Coordinates of C-alpha atoms in Angstrom, one line a residue:
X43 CA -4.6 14.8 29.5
X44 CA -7.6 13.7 27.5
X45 CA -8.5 15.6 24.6
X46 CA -11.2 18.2 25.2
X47 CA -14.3 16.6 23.0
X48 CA -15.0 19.4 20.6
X49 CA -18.8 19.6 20.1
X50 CA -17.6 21.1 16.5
X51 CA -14.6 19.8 14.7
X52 CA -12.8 21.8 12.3
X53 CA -10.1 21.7 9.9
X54 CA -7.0 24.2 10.7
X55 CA -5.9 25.0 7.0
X56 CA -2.2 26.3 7.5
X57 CA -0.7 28.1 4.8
X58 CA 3.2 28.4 4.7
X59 CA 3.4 31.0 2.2
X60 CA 6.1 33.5 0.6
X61 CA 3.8 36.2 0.5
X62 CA 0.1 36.6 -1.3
X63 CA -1.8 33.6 -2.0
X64 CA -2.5 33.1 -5.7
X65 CA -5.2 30.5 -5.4
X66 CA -7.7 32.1 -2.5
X67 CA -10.5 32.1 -5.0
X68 CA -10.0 28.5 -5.7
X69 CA -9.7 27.9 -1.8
X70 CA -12.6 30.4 -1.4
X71 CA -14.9 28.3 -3.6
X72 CA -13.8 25.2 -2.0
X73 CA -14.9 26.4 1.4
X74 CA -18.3 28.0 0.1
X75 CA -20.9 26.8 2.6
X76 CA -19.2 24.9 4.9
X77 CA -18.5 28.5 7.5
X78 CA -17.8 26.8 10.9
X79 CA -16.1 23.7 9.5
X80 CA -12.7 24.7 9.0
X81 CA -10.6 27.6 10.2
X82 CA -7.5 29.2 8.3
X83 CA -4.0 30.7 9.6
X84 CA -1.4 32.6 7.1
X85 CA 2.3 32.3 7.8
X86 CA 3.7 34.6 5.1
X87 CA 7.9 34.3 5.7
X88 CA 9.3 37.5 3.3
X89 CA 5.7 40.2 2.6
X90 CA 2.9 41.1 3.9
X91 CA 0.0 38.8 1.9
X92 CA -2.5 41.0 -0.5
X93 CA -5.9 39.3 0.1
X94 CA -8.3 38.9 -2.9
X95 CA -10.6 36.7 -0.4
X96 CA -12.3 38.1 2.6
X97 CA -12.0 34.5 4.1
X98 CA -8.3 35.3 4.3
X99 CA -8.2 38.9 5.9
X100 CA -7.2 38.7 9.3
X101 CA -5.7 35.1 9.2
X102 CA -2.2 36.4 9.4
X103 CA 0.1 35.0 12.1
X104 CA 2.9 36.5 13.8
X105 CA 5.9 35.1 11.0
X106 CA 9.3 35.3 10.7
X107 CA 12.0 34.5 7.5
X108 CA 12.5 31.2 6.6
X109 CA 15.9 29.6 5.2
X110 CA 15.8 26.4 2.6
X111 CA 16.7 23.7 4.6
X112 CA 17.2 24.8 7.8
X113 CA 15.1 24.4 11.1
X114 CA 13.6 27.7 10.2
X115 CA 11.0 25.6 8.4
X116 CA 10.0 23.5 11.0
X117 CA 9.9 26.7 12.8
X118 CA 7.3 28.4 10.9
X119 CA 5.3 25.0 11.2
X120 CA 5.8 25.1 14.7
X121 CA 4.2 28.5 14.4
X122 CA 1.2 27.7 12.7
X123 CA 0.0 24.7 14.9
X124 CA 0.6 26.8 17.9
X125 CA -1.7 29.2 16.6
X126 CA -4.3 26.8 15.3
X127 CA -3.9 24.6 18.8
X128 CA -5.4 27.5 20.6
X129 CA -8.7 26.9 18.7
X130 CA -9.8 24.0 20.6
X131 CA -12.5 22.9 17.9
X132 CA -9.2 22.4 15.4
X133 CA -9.5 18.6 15.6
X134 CA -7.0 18.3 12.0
X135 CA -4.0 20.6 11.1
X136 CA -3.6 20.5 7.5
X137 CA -0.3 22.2 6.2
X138 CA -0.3 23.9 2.7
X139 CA 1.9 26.0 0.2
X140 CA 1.0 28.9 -1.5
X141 CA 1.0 26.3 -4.4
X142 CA -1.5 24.0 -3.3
X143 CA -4.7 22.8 -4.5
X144 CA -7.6 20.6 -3.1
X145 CA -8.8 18.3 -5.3
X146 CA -12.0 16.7 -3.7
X147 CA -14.8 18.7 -2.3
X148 CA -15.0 20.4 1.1
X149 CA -16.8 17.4 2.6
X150 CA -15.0 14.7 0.7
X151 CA -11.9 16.0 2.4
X152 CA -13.4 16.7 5.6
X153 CA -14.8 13.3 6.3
X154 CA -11.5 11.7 5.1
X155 CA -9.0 13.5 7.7
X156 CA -12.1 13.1 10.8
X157 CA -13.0 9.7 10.2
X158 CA -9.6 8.2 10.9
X159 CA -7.3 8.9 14.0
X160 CA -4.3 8.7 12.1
X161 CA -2.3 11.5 11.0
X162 CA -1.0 12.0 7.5
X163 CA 3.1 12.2 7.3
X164 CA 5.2 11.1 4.7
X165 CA 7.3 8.8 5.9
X166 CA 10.2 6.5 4.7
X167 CA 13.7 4.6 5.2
X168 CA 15.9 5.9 2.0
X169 CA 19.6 4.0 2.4
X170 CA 20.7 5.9 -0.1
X171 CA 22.8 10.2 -0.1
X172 CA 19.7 12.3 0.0
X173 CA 18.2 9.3 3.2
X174 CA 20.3 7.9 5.4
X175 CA 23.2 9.4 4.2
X176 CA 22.3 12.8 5.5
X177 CA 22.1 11.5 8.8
X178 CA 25.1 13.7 11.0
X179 CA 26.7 10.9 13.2
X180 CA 26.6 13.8 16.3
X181 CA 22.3 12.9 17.0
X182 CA 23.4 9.4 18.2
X183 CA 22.7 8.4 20.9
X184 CA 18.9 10.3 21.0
X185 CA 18.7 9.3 17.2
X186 CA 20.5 6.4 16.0
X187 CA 20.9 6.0 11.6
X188 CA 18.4 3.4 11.7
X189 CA 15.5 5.5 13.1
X190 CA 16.4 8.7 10.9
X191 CA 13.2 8.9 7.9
X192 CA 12.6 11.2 4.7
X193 CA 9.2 12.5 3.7
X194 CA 7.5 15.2 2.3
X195 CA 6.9 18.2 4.5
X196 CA 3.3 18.7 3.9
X197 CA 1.3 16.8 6.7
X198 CA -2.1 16.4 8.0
X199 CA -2.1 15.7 11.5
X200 CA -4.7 15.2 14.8
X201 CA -4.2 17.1 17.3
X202 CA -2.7 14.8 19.9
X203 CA -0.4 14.8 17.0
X204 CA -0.3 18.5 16.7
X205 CA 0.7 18.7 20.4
X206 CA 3.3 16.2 20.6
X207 CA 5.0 17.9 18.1
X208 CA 5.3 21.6 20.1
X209 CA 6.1 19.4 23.3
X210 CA 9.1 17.9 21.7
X211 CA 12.4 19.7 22.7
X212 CA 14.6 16.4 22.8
X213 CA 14.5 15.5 19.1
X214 CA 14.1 18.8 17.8
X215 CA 17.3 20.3 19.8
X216 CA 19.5 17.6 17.6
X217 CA 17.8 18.9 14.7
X218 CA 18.3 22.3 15.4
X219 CA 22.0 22.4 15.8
X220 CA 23.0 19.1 13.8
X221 CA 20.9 18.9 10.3
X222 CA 21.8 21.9 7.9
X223 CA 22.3 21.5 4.3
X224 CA 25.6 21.1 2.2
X225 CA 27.8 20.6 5.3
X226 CA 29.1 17.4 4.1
X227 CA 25.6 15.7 4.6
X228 CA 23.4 17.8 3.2
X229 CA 20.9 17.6 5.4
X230 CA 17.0 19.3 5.2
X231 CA 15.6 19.7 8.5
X232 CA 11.9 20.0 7.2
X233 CA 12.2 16.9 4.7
X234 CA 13.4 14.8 8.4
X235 CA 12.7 16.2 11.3
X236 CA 9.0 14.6 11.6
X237 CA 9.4 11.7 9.9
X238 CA 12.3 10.8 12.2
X239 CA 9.9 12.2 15.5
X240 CA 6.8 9.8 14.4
X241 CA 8.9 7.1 13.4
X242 CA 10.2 7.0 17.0
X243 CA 7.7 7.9 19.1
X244 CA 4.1 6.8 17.0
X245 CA 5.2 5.2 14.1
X246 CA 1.6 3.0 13.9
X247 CA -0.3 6.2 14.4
X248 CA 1.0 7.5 11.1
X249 CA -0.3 6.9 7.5
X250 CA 4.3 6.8 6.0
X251 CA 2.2 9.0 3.4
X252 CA 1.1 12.9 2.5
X253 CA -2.4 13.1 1.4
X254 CA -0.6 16.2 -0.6
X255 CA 0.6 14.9 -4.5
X256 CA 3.8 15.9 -5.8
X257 CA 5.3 14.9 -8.8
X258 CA 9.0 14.3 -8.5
X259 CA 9.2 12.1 -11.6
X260 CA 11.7 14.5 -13.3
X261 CA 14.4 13.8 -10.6
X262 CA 15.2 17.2 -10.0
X263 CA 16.0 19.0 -7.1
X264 CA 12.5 20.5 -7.0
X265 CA 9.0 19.0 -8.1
X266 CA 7.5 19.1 -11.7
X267 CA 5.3 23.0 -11.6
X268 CA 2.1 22.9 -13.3
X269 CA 1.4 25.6 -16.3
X270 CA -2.1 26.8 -17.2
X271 CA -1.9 24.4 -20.1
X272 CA -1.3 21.1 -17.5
X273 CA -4.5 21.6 -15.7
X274 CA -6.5 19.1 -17.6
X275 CA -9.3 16.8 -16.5
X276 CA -7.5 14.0 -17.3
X277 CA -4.7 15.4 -15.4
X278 CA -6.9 15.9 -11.9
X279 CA -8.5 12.5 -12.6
X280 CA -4.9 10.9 -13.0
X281 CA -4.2 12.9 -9.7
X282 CA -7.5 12.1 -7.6
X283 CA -7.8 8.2 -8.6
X284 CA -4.3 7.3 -7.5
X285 CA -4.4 5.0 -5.0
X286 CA -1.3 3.8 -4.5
X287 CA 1.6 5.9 -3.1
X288 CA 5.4 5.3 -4.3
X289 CA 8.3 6.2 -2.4
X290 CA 12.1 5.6 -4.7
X291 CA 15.6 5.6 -2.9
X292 CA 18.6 7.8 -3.9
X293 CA 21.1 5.2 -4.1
X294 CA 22.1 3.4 -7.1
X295 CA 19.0 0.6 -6.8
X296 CA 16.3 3.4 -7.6
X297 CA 14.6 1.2 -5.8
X298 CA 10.6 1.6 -6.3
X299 CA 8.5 0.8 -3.1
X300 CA 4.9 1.0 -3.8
X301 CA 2.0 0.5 -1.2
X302 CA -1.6 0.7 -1.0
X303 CA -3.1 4.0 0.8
X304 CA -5.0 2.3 3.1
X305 CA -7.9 4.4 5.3
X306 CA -8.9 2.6 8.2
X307 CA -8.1 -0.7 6.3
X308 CA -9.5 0.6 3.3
X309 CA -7.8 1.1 0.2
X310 CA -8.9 4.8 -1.0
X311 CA -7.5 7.4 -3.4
X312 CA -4.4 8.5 -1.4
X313 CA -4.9 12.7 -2.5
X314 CA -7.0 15.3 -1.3
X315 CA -4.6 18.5 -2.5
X316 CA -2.0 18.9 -5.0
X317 CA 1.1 21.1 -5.7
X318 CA 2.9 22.8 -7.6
X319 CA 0.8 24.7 -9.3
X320 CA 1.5 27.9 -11.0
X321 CA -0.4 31.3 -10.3
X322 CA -1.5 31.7 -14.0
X323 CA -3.3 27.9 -13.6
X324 CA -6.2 29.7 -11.7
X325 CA -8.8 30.2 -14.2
X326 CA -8.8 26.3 -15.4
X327 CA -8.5 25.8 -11.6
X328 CA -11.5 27.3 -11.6
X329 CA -13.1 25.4 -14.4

């Protein structure tokens, strides 16, 4: 079907959240004047959320638990676009943590995810254990190793994009029952599941990178966290003028690929939110 023309696009902010959201105010003064523009949905997976922002009351979804790794995840995802597809101005579903930032102003942001009809998902080919190494041989012959992808969870999406993935049964079924970590592979449905889907079924109508930064330069199993005492302006301008995105593989080349963020043939800062950032960060935040 043709998409229904929206005579008012918004963003669907989806927050995939713990419990209470530490940074509403920041969000809150992010969205100040722009009422009509954007709409916002709460999945909170273990309590309740406490909101300190009206713009938040009410936004609670329907949610259930979610488990590390497992389709759970994609689950809760699932979730929160089905909610925010029922809204047909929601033109762009933006996924979030309870850890995220923006970094840009409300328009900067909203003319970068409406101007292009691209979506936003990490994606990559990683030869190495934590890539292609995780792939469980029982998905063949849907998904063969060489169309199985790593990325980031946190997407931006249109919502042809949004619907495609909630009409997908085939890919996600293999998923479902075949990628859970530490059995043998190791496998994390969330950091696969839609890079593998778009790499199969629209891999040109995907950017291969999150408009979210994360640093993983400490080669831990989780990101670097920012303290109060990170949030610097040198630090957000380090953050906002990247414009490059870098993706390294797990297997003994460390190899480093780097590409231009390119928007609609452009190249442009590749960010418009950040994450991890700790609750106590909020005043400088702020600032």
């Amino acid at each position: 079907m043709p998409m229904p023309m929206s005579k008012n696009p918004k963003i669907a902010l989806m927050f995939l959240t713990p419990g209470s959201l530490p940074f509403e105010k920041l969000w809150e003064t992010f969205l100040q004047g722009h009422e009509g523009r954007y709409s916002i949905y709460v999945h909170a997976s273990r309590e309740k959320p406490v909101h300190t922002s009206s713009l938040f009351a009410g936004r609670d979804i329907h949610s259930d638990a979610i488990v590390w790794g497992l389709i759970s995840m994609v689950d809760a995802e699932k979730r929160l676009l089905a909610n925010a597809l029922e809204d047909v101005d929601n033109q762009v579903f933006v996924l979030l943590s309870d850890s995220c930032v923006p970094l840009h102003s409300f328009d900067y942001v909203y003319n970068y995810l409406m101007g292009t009809n691209v979506s936003f998902i990490d994606c990559f080919k990683d030869p190495g254990p934590h890539g292609s190494g995780r792939y469980p041989i029982e998905m063949y012959p849907e998904i063969d190793e060489s169309d199985f992808r790593k990325g980031a969870q946190w997407f931006a999406v249109t919502r042809r994009h949004a619907l495609m993935i909630l009409a997908d049964s085939l890919y996600y079924k293999k998923f479902k029952l075949y990628c859970k970590p530490a059995e043998g592979r190791n496998c994390i449905a969330d950091e696969h599941y839609l890079p593998t889907l778009f790499n199969m079924v629209d891999p040109g109508g995907i950017s291969n990178w999150s408009v979210t930064h994360v640093d993983w330069s400490e080669g831990k199993w989780h990101p670097r966290s920012y303290s109060a005492d990170d949030v610097t302006y040198d630090l957000l301008k380090n953050i906002t003028t990247t414009d490059e995105n870098f993706h390294v593989t797990s297997d003994d080349k460390k190899l480093v690929m780097q590409k231009p963020c390119l928007w609609n043939g452009s190249k442009r800062p590749c960010y418009l939110f950040a994450r991890k950032f700790n609750p106590e960060a909020l005043d400088n935040l702020l600032k």
